[in-house]
Amino acid sequence: VIIINKKELPLKKARNYALISFLMWEMLAGNFSIAQEVIFKETLQRFELLSGENKHYFSPTESIKIALPDNFDEQMLSSIVIEIDAVDISEMLQFDSKHIIYTPALAMTADTHELKITRYQKDGSIKELGVWNFNVRMSQLVEKYSFAADTQLNGNYRVDEKNTGSPLPARLQSDANSQIGFKIQNGYWYADAQFDLNYTSDKENRPTKRTIENSEFLVNIGNKYINAKIGHQNVGQASLIMDNFRRRGVSVEGKIPSIHSQVTGFSLSSRDISGFGHGLGVSDRQQRVDGYSFSSSPISDSPQLLNLSATWISGRGNDGDNFIYEFENVEDPNTPITASEKGTAWSLATESLLFEDKLRIHAEYAETKFDFNPLDNFSAEKSHAENILINYTTVIDNGISWNAGANYQRIGTFFKSLANRGLPNDKQLSKLFAGVEWQTANVQLSSEQQRDNLDNLAQLPKTLSNLDSINLNWSPQLQNNETWLGTPTFSFSYNKQRQYQNSSPSDYDFPATNNDVINWQASSSFNYQTNSWGLTLMDTDFTDHSGVQNNSKIQSVNLFTNLIFAENITLSPSIQFDQTKDLITQFTSIGLTYSLQSSFSFIPQKLEGSMSVVYNKNETSDLLTRGRNLAFDLALNWRVREATPNQLGIEIALTGTYNDFIDRILSANSLETSQIFLTATFTLPSRIGATAQ
Amino acid sequence: MKITVKAILIILNRYVFKILNSKGQVMYITNINFANAKYLHRMTSVYAALLIMSLSIQQVYADIIQITNSNQPSSVSLSANSQSQVVWRVSQRSVNAGQATISSLSGRFYALDGTMLGQNTTLISSSRLTQLRNTTLFVLNETLVIPLSITRYAQKIGSSRVVYQRTFSDSQGGTSLTSTISFKINNGSVASELMIKRIQMQFDDGRSGGIFGKNIEFNASAFLSYKGTGLLDYSWEIASPPSTKGKPIFFPLVTRKQYLFAGGQVTLQSPILPAKRVGTYLVRLKLNGGNRTKNFPVIRYTINDTVSSATIQRIEKLMPRFPLANAQLMPTTEFNWKAITGAAAYQLEIHTKPIRDINPLGIKQKQPITGVLIPASKTRLTIGEVSRSYLVSGTFYYWRVIAINDKKQIIARSEFRRIKF
């Protein structure tokens, strides 16, 4: 029997005689790099993974036994490396005359794991002596199962308060939260779910009108070929028509593993809904986006060589106002909101990594058809967008590597997708970039040009923006890291933008765009064994020749430190200074913020505390603003009983917050507030089944 | 009835057409926001005809003697619906003392060539007590939405403006008068002045709210879409417990001033959010300066003592010694750390990026790219060639050490440190 690539080839097959002849010839010719891949079972021995207590799987803490080859020289042990999931476990092994035994130091997760034995050879190559994939299951019936519910109940008593307004919440309140989830897996099938629950007795502090509310949830069911998701999710790869679109809904994904392909059908809410309201998010047809996405890497041996993806969406609705705010979302009082916008879109993209992954080519084309008001008689707007990126990056050779690339992007004037509303339209970008990395330093340069009014509309001006930037980073490796420099890192960036209007409509009565921005930033950080500090300086000059925005200059300094004392006190002070000078009015605005975060432990894990102080001062030379704000809060926590799985934990806390705002211009705005609470926290972490590490 | 165009007055770059009747009373007034006089001759004859037509229906004998108007802003965007505050000032000479109402049933949108683009059916009205033969000023404020479809229609037929017309009638005399105001079509930003269009908030795991474990490091992100270039002055603000148990008090985590370059999109990331105290936190991005009266979105999170802890076992902080942050990973680089009482083994892990402590279900578990497991009798190691073979030269990685007890549980864990291979 010949074993090649872990597959046994029967000798009787005639075609293998030719192969054997070829291999033998290669061996005789001294080409051992090929011959080494061949192991003759009868003449050479090999390692063998032995079955565990159960024939087809191991339990999470079960020892793993590997049979040694006959006549195995124990001196070879020092030259072999044994890994589980790429973690070298060689120093944790036990040996007897015929076996290597590994007793997991950390309980293995119920999953498929890879055990690999390799030998590092004198010529620098790594020879693989054996690779096995094995399953870890929690039981014969179910491969893996777990349930967790982390429930926390807080009883809060407001001991004292000052100037907190009225009506005040009840002096005694309670709130609770729980994160609940389960996971079950057997064979190819799996199901998991997770959702949060929140309760607050105070109506004012509830996110919605419900007493008990959920924010997000996700249920996931599937196997090797199909996967269904219900809840908040992102679908498919990011594209020009679908990006940052995490919405509640339903999706079903079909997979073809042999060609790395998947097709997904989905139906998601267009709005950023949260809570129990709106159910699965798909019942409202006026606020729903339906679509399909497809992705395939048809070259199965080298999937990175070509990836194709396509997305099509269609739907109605708008963003919502939960965690999104649209400044342009001006609703026409004469138009029902439920039919405010409607659109379809599709995109086609390819991604290739060529020449040993050094050359990356990404190309995408997309079209949208968007109706801003389906109720009027006007037709939907059609537009298209393209994006092409080419990037070549070399590997480090003699401490030097370089990269270079180009990006062209065109987003049409009326390009708008329901699932990527944040994408700016009417923009063409042409960009060149290159960089060099040498030892511990690297420099990156880029130059880009942007233009608008891509449809050459006679009523609109045309604006050109040129942006050049340079970024430098240096992390010197010092012989001695125990000096005041520790391990230092320095970086510097310079950006320059020139923006001007190169064409105006005939009756354009607004000032023409004409501005310059120059910005530089220098920063450094110094890291020690436990402490660190850093400094950042920034300077920006803005000149608007059009006179619409005032010319200005901003300078800022940021100094930060992280300190640990005796392992039980941490201090993180920082200072932020900003000065903005209006070069037209000559008025200056100064902002100064001191902040100090600290945590301390009187009796470790029993009596601990934390504190934060933020002092903020703002003033302008025109005397329109002159004030300062001091915010201080403190917490002392006494852990009466530590929570353990399925056992209640109790903690008592005394917490206080103080805020003092002084307005030196309008003293009526000044306000000093404070609140002190005594809180009892009950924590119950429930666990059933596996607990992954 | 006889109508004479009395005068064209130039006041502050603005042409004001006053049309007087034979008695010298102002019959009609409109303004055109042309910045430069040289454009006057370009006003189409059709537009002039439109004005004359609208006037021809007026009666010489009119209780409404004059209408002036203003609009802010005076432009409409070709990329979204636009909103403008329009003020109509209607002067009425009363023929009967008493209560009078000036009203307009609807408004109409026109292109400069007179093509009707659409209609706004919103009624506006104002009532006042009037005195006999005195002139009374009625001010009617209108929040006008100019739908994008109207603007686009005007642009398509070659009009550089959208003209809005209203006819006002007087309840006392039954007379009516028409007034128009125009909006220049632009791309939503004058002279590339910075205009924020959209803010989307989320935490860095993509959620926009939820329960997080104690002491977990995470940030909030705001995806901003904007037009133009200019200074963005903003603060990340947070309301922490205990204030969220009563009256939430926001205070700034950090205040920044940042010039936004051309590009239209930027992601602002908050500092690491506080997670040491259990309870509810509220986070928002506040834009300072300018006329920022909007209620910015607030995202909330709750810190739970035991969420994300698989074993509930208290995880100690392991103190790594070397290499320091941002060091270069050489074949001789030695990793060492301070011993942990009760440890049976240590595992050095190298990740492509820092990972969070996993949740109890292991749903988001990410394996290290490589690592080394050693007995607790050692607190230092160098990684071998086989482990190094998983790393790509010139790439930054993040390493940490975990301590494991003899019950096969993690009892201590270090912070991540960056290292370059």
Tab-separated table of N, CA and C in Angstrom, chain A residues 189-275:
chain	number	residue	atom	x	y	z
A	189	TRP	N	-26.157	18.750	12.618
A	189	TRP	CA	-27.220	19.668	13.028
A	189	TRP	C	-26.833	20.459	14.266
A	190	TYR	N	-27.238	21.699	14.273
A	190	TYR	CA	-26.979	22.538	15.438
A	190	TYR	C	-28.106	23.557	15.568
A	191	ALA	N	-28.252	24.054	16.758
A	191	ALA	CA	-29.203	25.150	17.009
A	191	ALA	C	-28.659	25.964	18.171
A	192	ASP	N	-28.727	27.244	18.068
A	192	ASP	CA	-28.347	28.078	19.203
A	192	ASP	C	-29.206	29.337	19.210
A	193	ALA	N	-29.287	29.941	20.349
A	193	ALA	CA	-30.099	31.156	20.480
A	193	ALA	C	-29.568	31.984	21.630
A	194	GLN	N	-29.765	33.257	21.543
A	194	GLN	CA	-29.374	34.135	22.646
A	194	GLN	C	-30.277	35.354	22.650
A	195	PHE	N	-30.726	35.747	23.801
A	195	PHE	CA	-31.478	36.997	23.901
A	195	PHE	C	-31.342	37.582	25.290
A	196	ASP	N	-31.583	38.879	25.350
A	196	ASP	CA	-31.448	39.626	26.594
A	196	ASP	C	-32.820	40.057	27.094
A	197	LEU	N	-32.951	40.140	28.384
A	197	LEU	CA	-34.176	40.670	28.992
A	197	LEU	C	-33.796	41.755	29.994
A	198	ASN	N	-34.562	42.807	30.015
A	198	ASN	CA	-34.326	43.891	30.965
A	198	ASN	C	-35.624	44.293	31.637
A	199	TYR	N	-35.517	44.587	32.906
A	199	TYR	CA	-36.673	45.064	33.654
A	199	TYR	C	-36.249	46.286	34.467
A	200	THR	N	-37.076	47.306	34.480
A	200	THR	CA	-36.831	48.479	35.321
A	200	THR	C	-38.148	48.906	35.946
A	201	SER	N	-38.138	49.107	37.247
A	201	SER	CA	-39.392	49.500	37.908
A	201	SER	C	-39.745	50.945	37.577
A	202	ASP	N	-38.718	51.763	37.279
A	202	ASP	CA	-38.961	53.173	37.001
A	202	ASP	C	-39.351	53.363	35.530
A	203	LYS	N	-40.560	53.826	35.301
A	203	LYS	CA	-41.067	53.967	33.928
A	203	LYS	C	-40.204	54.893	33.080
A	204	GLU	N	-39.686	55.948	33.727
A	204	GLU	CA	-38.912	56.947	32.972
A	204	GLU	C	-37.638	56.352	32.379
A	205	ASN	N	-37.107	55.351	33.021
A	205	ASN	CA	-35.838	54.797	32.571
A	205	ASN	C	-35.995	53.572	31.681
A	206	ARG	N	-37.221	53.281	31.263
A	206	ARG	CA	-37.420	52.144	30.361
A	206	ARG	C	-37.194	52.589	28.915
A	207	PRO	N	-36.570	51.733	28.125
A	207	PRO	CA	-36.374	52.114	26.712
A	207	PRO	C	-37.679	52.153	25.936
A	208	THR	N	-38.659	51.359	26.360
A	208	THR	CA	-39.975	51.392	25.725
A	208	THR	C	-41.023	51.388	26.825
A	209	LYS	N	-42.275	51.223	26.439
A	209	LYS	CA	-43.340	51.238	27.441
A	209	LYS	C	-43.455	49.919	28.184
A	210	ARG	N	-42.780	48.882	27.674
A	210	ARG	CA	-42.921	47.568	28.300
A	210	ARG	C	-42.151	47.485	29.625
A	211	THR	N	-42.717	46.751	30.568
A	211	THR	CA	-42.054	46.573	31.857
A	211	THR	C	-40.825	45.694	31.685
A	212	ILE	N	-40.988	44.596	30.950
A	212	ILE	CA	-39.855	43.725	30.644
A	212	ILE	C	-39.609	43.823	29.145
A	213	GLU	N	-38.393	44.112	28.784
A	213	GLU	CA	-38.100	44.362	27.382
A	213	GLU	C	-36.851	43.623	26.938
A	214	ASN	N	-36.830	43.335	25.662
A	214	ASN	CA	-35.676	42.700	25.047
A	214	ASN	C	-35.049	43.718	24.094
A	215	SER	N	-33.737	43.634	23.881
A	215	SER	CA	-33.133	44.540	22.893
A	215	SER	C	-32.929	43.802	21.575
A	216	GLU	N	-32.077	42.777	21.587
A	216	GLU	CA	-31.838	42.003	20.367
A	216	GLU	C	-31.930	40.521	20.682
A	217	PHE	N	-32.219	39.736	19.671
A	217	PHE	CA	-32.176	38.288	19.839
A	217	PHE	C	-31.747	37.648	18.532
A	218	LEU	N	-31.257	36.436	18.629
A	218	LEU	CA	-30.883	35.703	17.416
A	218	LEU	C	-31.043	34.205	17.675
A	219	VAL	N	-31.775	33.562	16.789
A	219	VAL	CA	-31.928	32.107	16.813
A	219	VAL	C	-31.313	31.572	15.520
A	220	ASN	N	-30.512	30.535	15.659
A	220	ASN	CA	-29.739	30.030	14.533
A	220	ASN	C	-29.898	28.509	14.477
A	221	ILE	N	-30.411	27.984	13.378
A	221	ILE	CA	-30.625	26.538	13.243
A	221	ILE	C	-30.052	26.101	11.901
A	222	GLY	N	-29.344	24.968	11.893
A	222	GLY	CA	-28.826	24.541	10.597
A	222	GLY	C	-28.036	23.262	10.640
A	223	ASN	N	-27.514	22.932	9.476
A	223	ASN	CA	-26.594	21.812	9.353
A	223	ASN	C	-25.537	22.186	8.324
A	224	LYS	N	-24.887	21.159	7.789
A	224	LYS	CA	-23.792	21.429	6.862
A	224	LYS	C	-24.277	22.131	5.590
A	225	TYR	N	-25.536	21.918	5.236
A	225	TYR	CA	-26.027	22.406	3.947
A	225	TYR	C	-27.007	23.566	4.035
A	226	ILE	N	-27.587	23.755	5.194
A	226	ILE	CA	-28.603	24.808	5.300
A	226	ILE	C	-28.520	25.474	6.665
A	227	ASN	N	-28.806	26.746	6.700
A	227	ASN	CA	-28.738	27.488	7.957
A	227	ASN	C	-29.850	28.542	7.953
A	228	ALA	N	-30.626	28.565	9.015
A	228	ALA	CA	-31.709	29.545	9.117
A	228	ALA	C	-31.455	30.437	10.324
A	229	LYS	N	-31.646	31.727	10.156
A	229	LYS	CA	-31.447	32.678	11.252
A	229	LYS	C	-32.697	33.512	11.425
A	230	ILE	N	-33.050	33.725	12.677
A	230	ILE	CA	-34.189	34.583	13.005
A	230	ILE	C	-33.711	35.585	14.046
A	231	GLY	N	-33.836	36.853	13.757
A	231	GLY	CA	-33.408	37.878	14.707
A	231	GLY	C	-32.486	38.882	14.050
A	232	HIS	N	-31.739	39.621	14.880
A	232	HIS	CA	-30.840	40.648	14.353
A	232	HIS	C	-29.634	39.997	13.693
A	233	GLN	N	-29.337	40.409	12.480
A	233	GLN	CA	-28.261	39.759	11.734
A	233	GLN	C	-27.773	40.654	10.601
A	234	ASN	N	-26.542	40.378	10.179
A	234	ASN	CA	-26.005	40.921	8.934
A	234	ASN	C	-26.048	39.789	7.928
A	235	VAL	N	-26.441	40.076	6.713
A	235	VAL	CA	-26.540	39.027	5.703
A	235	VAL	C	-25.499	39.266	4.619
A	236	GLY	N	-24.818	38.186	4.221
A	236	GLY	CA	-23.917	38.226	3.079
A	236	GLY	C	-22.700	39.100	3.299
A	237	GLN	N	-21.937	39.269	2.208
A	237	GLN	CA	-20.736	40.077	2.269
A	237	GLN	C	-21.100	41.549	2.113
A	238	ALA	N	-20.254	42.414	2.689
A	238	ALA	CA	-20.499	43.851	2.525
A	238	ALA	C	-20.385	44.215	1.053
A	239	SER	N	-21.286	45.053	0.579
A	239	SER	CA	-21.262	45.455	-0.822
A	239	SER	C	-21.714	46.904	-0.930
A	240	LEU	N	-21.708	47.426	-2.141
A	240	LEU	CA	-22.128	48.812	-2.351
A	240	LEU	C	-23.601	49.010	-2.014
A	241	ILE	N	-24.383	47.939	-2.095
A	241	ILE	CA	-25.822	48.105	-1.835
A	241	ILE	C	-26.234	47.587	-0.466
A	242	MET	N	-25.318	46.924	0.234
A	242	MET	CA	-25.700	46.360	1.537
A	242	MET	C	-24.484	46.374	2.456
A	243	ASP	N	-24.493	47.268	3.417
A	243	ASP	CA	-23.364	47.371	4.330
A	243	ASP	C	-23.867	47.979	5.633
A	244	ASN	N	-23.294	47.534	6.744
A	244	ASN	CA	-23.731	48.024	8.061
A	244	ASN	C	-25.247	47.924	8.210
A	245	PHE	N	-25.799	46.866	7.694
A	245	PHE	CA	-27.252	46.714	7.701
A	245	PHE	C	-27.608	45.539	8.608
A	246	ARG	N	-27.435	45.747	9.896
A	246	ARG	CA	-27.785	44.734	10.883
A	246	ARG	C	-29.227	45.006	11.298
A	247	ARG	N	-30.097	44.139	10.881
A	247	ARG	CA	-31.518	44.364	11.113
A	247	ARG	C	-32.187	43.065	11.550
A	248	ARG	N	-33.326	43.238	12.186
A	248	ARG	CA	-34.095	42.066	12.597
A	248	ARG	C	-34.826	41.466	11.393
A	249	GLY	N	-34.839	40.145	11.317
A	249	GLY	CA	-35.533	39.503	10.213
A	249	GLY	C	-35.252	38.021	10.160
A	250	VAL	N	-35.475	37.459	9.004
A	250	VAL	CA	-35.348	36.017	8.797
A	250	VAL	C	-34.465	35.788	7.573
A	251	SER	N	-33.565	34.811	7.671
A	251	SER	CA	-32.767	34.457	6.497
A	251	SER	C	-32.571	32.948	6.451
A	252	VAL	N	-32.474	32.417	5.247
A	252	VAL	CA	-32.189	30.994	5.051
A	252	VAL	C	-31.018	30.902	4.078
A	253	GLU	N	-29.977	30.204	4.521
A	253	GLU	CA	-28.774	30.086	3.705
A	253	GLU	C	-28.575	28.631	3.285
A	254	GLY	N	-28.381	28.409	2.008
A	254	GLY	CA	-28.054	27.073	1.500
A	254	GLY	C	-26.584	27.026	1.128
A	255	LYS	N	-25.901	25.929	1.505
A	255	LYS	CA	-24.452	25.871	1.275
A	255	LYS	C	-24.084	24.688	0.384
A	256	ILE	N	-23.128	24.895	-0.493
A	256	ILE	CA	-22.561	23.811	-1.304
A	256	ILE	C	-21.077	23.768	-0.958
A	257	PRO	N	-20.707	22.966	0.042
A	257	PRO	CA	-19.332	23.029	0.551
A	257	PRO	C	-18.275	22.715	-0.503
A	258	SER	N	-18.596	21.832	-1.454
A	258	SER	CA	-17.567	21.394	-2.398
A	258	SER	C	-17.048	22.541	-3.266
A	259	ILE	N	-17.864	23.516	-3.526
A	259	ILE	CA	-17.393	24.662	-4.332
A	259	ILE	C	-17.476	25.970	-3.523
A	260	HIS	N	-17.429	25.829	-2.219
A	260	HIS	CA	-17.419	26.993	-1.324
A	260	HIS	C	-18.485	28.001	-1.741
A	261	SER	N	-19.700	27.530	-1.899
A	261	SER	CA	-20.758	28.413	-2.382
A	261	SER	C	-21.913	28.457	-1.396
A	262	GLN	N	-22.543	29.600	-1.324
A	262	GLN	CA	-23.751	29.695	-0.523
A	262	GLN	C	-24.709	30.711	-1.139
A	263	VAL	N	-25.980	30.392	-1.034
A	263	VAL	CA	-27.007	31.316	-1.495
A	263	VAL	C	-27.952	31.574	-0.327
A	264	THR	N	-28.294	32.837	-0.129
A	264	THR	CA	-29.105	33.216	1.031
A	264	THR	C	-30.320	34.008	0.567
A	265	GLY	N	-31.460	33.629	1.059
A	265	GLY	CA	-32.668	34.417	0.869
A	265	GLY	C	-33.015	35.073	2.190
A	266	PHE	N	-33.377	36.325	2.169
A	266	PHE	CA	-33.609	37.007	3.445
A	266	PHE	C	-34.742	38.003	3.346
A	267	SER	N	-35.275	38.285	4.495
A	267	SER	CA	-36.328	39.275	4.630
A	267	SER	C	-36.062	39.999	5.949
A	268	LEU	N	-35.690	41.275	5.861
A	268	LEU	CA	-35.281	42.018	7.051
A	268	LEU	C	-36.083	43.304	7.175
A	269	SER	N	-36.259	43.749	8.394
A	269	SER	CA	-36.929	45.030	8.598
A	269	SER	C	-36.025	46.149	8.097
A	270	SER	N	-36.594	47.165	7.483
A	270	SER	CA	-35.770	48.295	7.040
A	270	SER	C	-35.428	49.192	8.222
A	271	ARG	N	-36.180	49.077	9.306
A	271	ARG	CA	-36.003	49.979	10.444
A	271	ARG	C	-35.088	49.366	11.491
A	272	ASP	N	-34.496	50.209	12.297
A	272	ASP	CA	-33.584	49.751	13.342
A	272	ASP	C	-34.377	49.372	14.595
A	273	ILE	N	-35.237	48.373	14.453
A	273	ILE	CA	-36.149	48.056	15.556
A	273	ILE	C	-35.423	47.337	16.688
A	274	SER	N	-35.981	47.483	17.862
A	274	SER	CA	-35.420	46.896	19.067
A	274	SER	C	-36.585	46.571	19.981
A	275	GLY	N	-36.418	45.572	20.826
A	275	GLY	CA	-37.485	45.232	21.766
A	275	GLY	C	-38.433	44.194	21.207
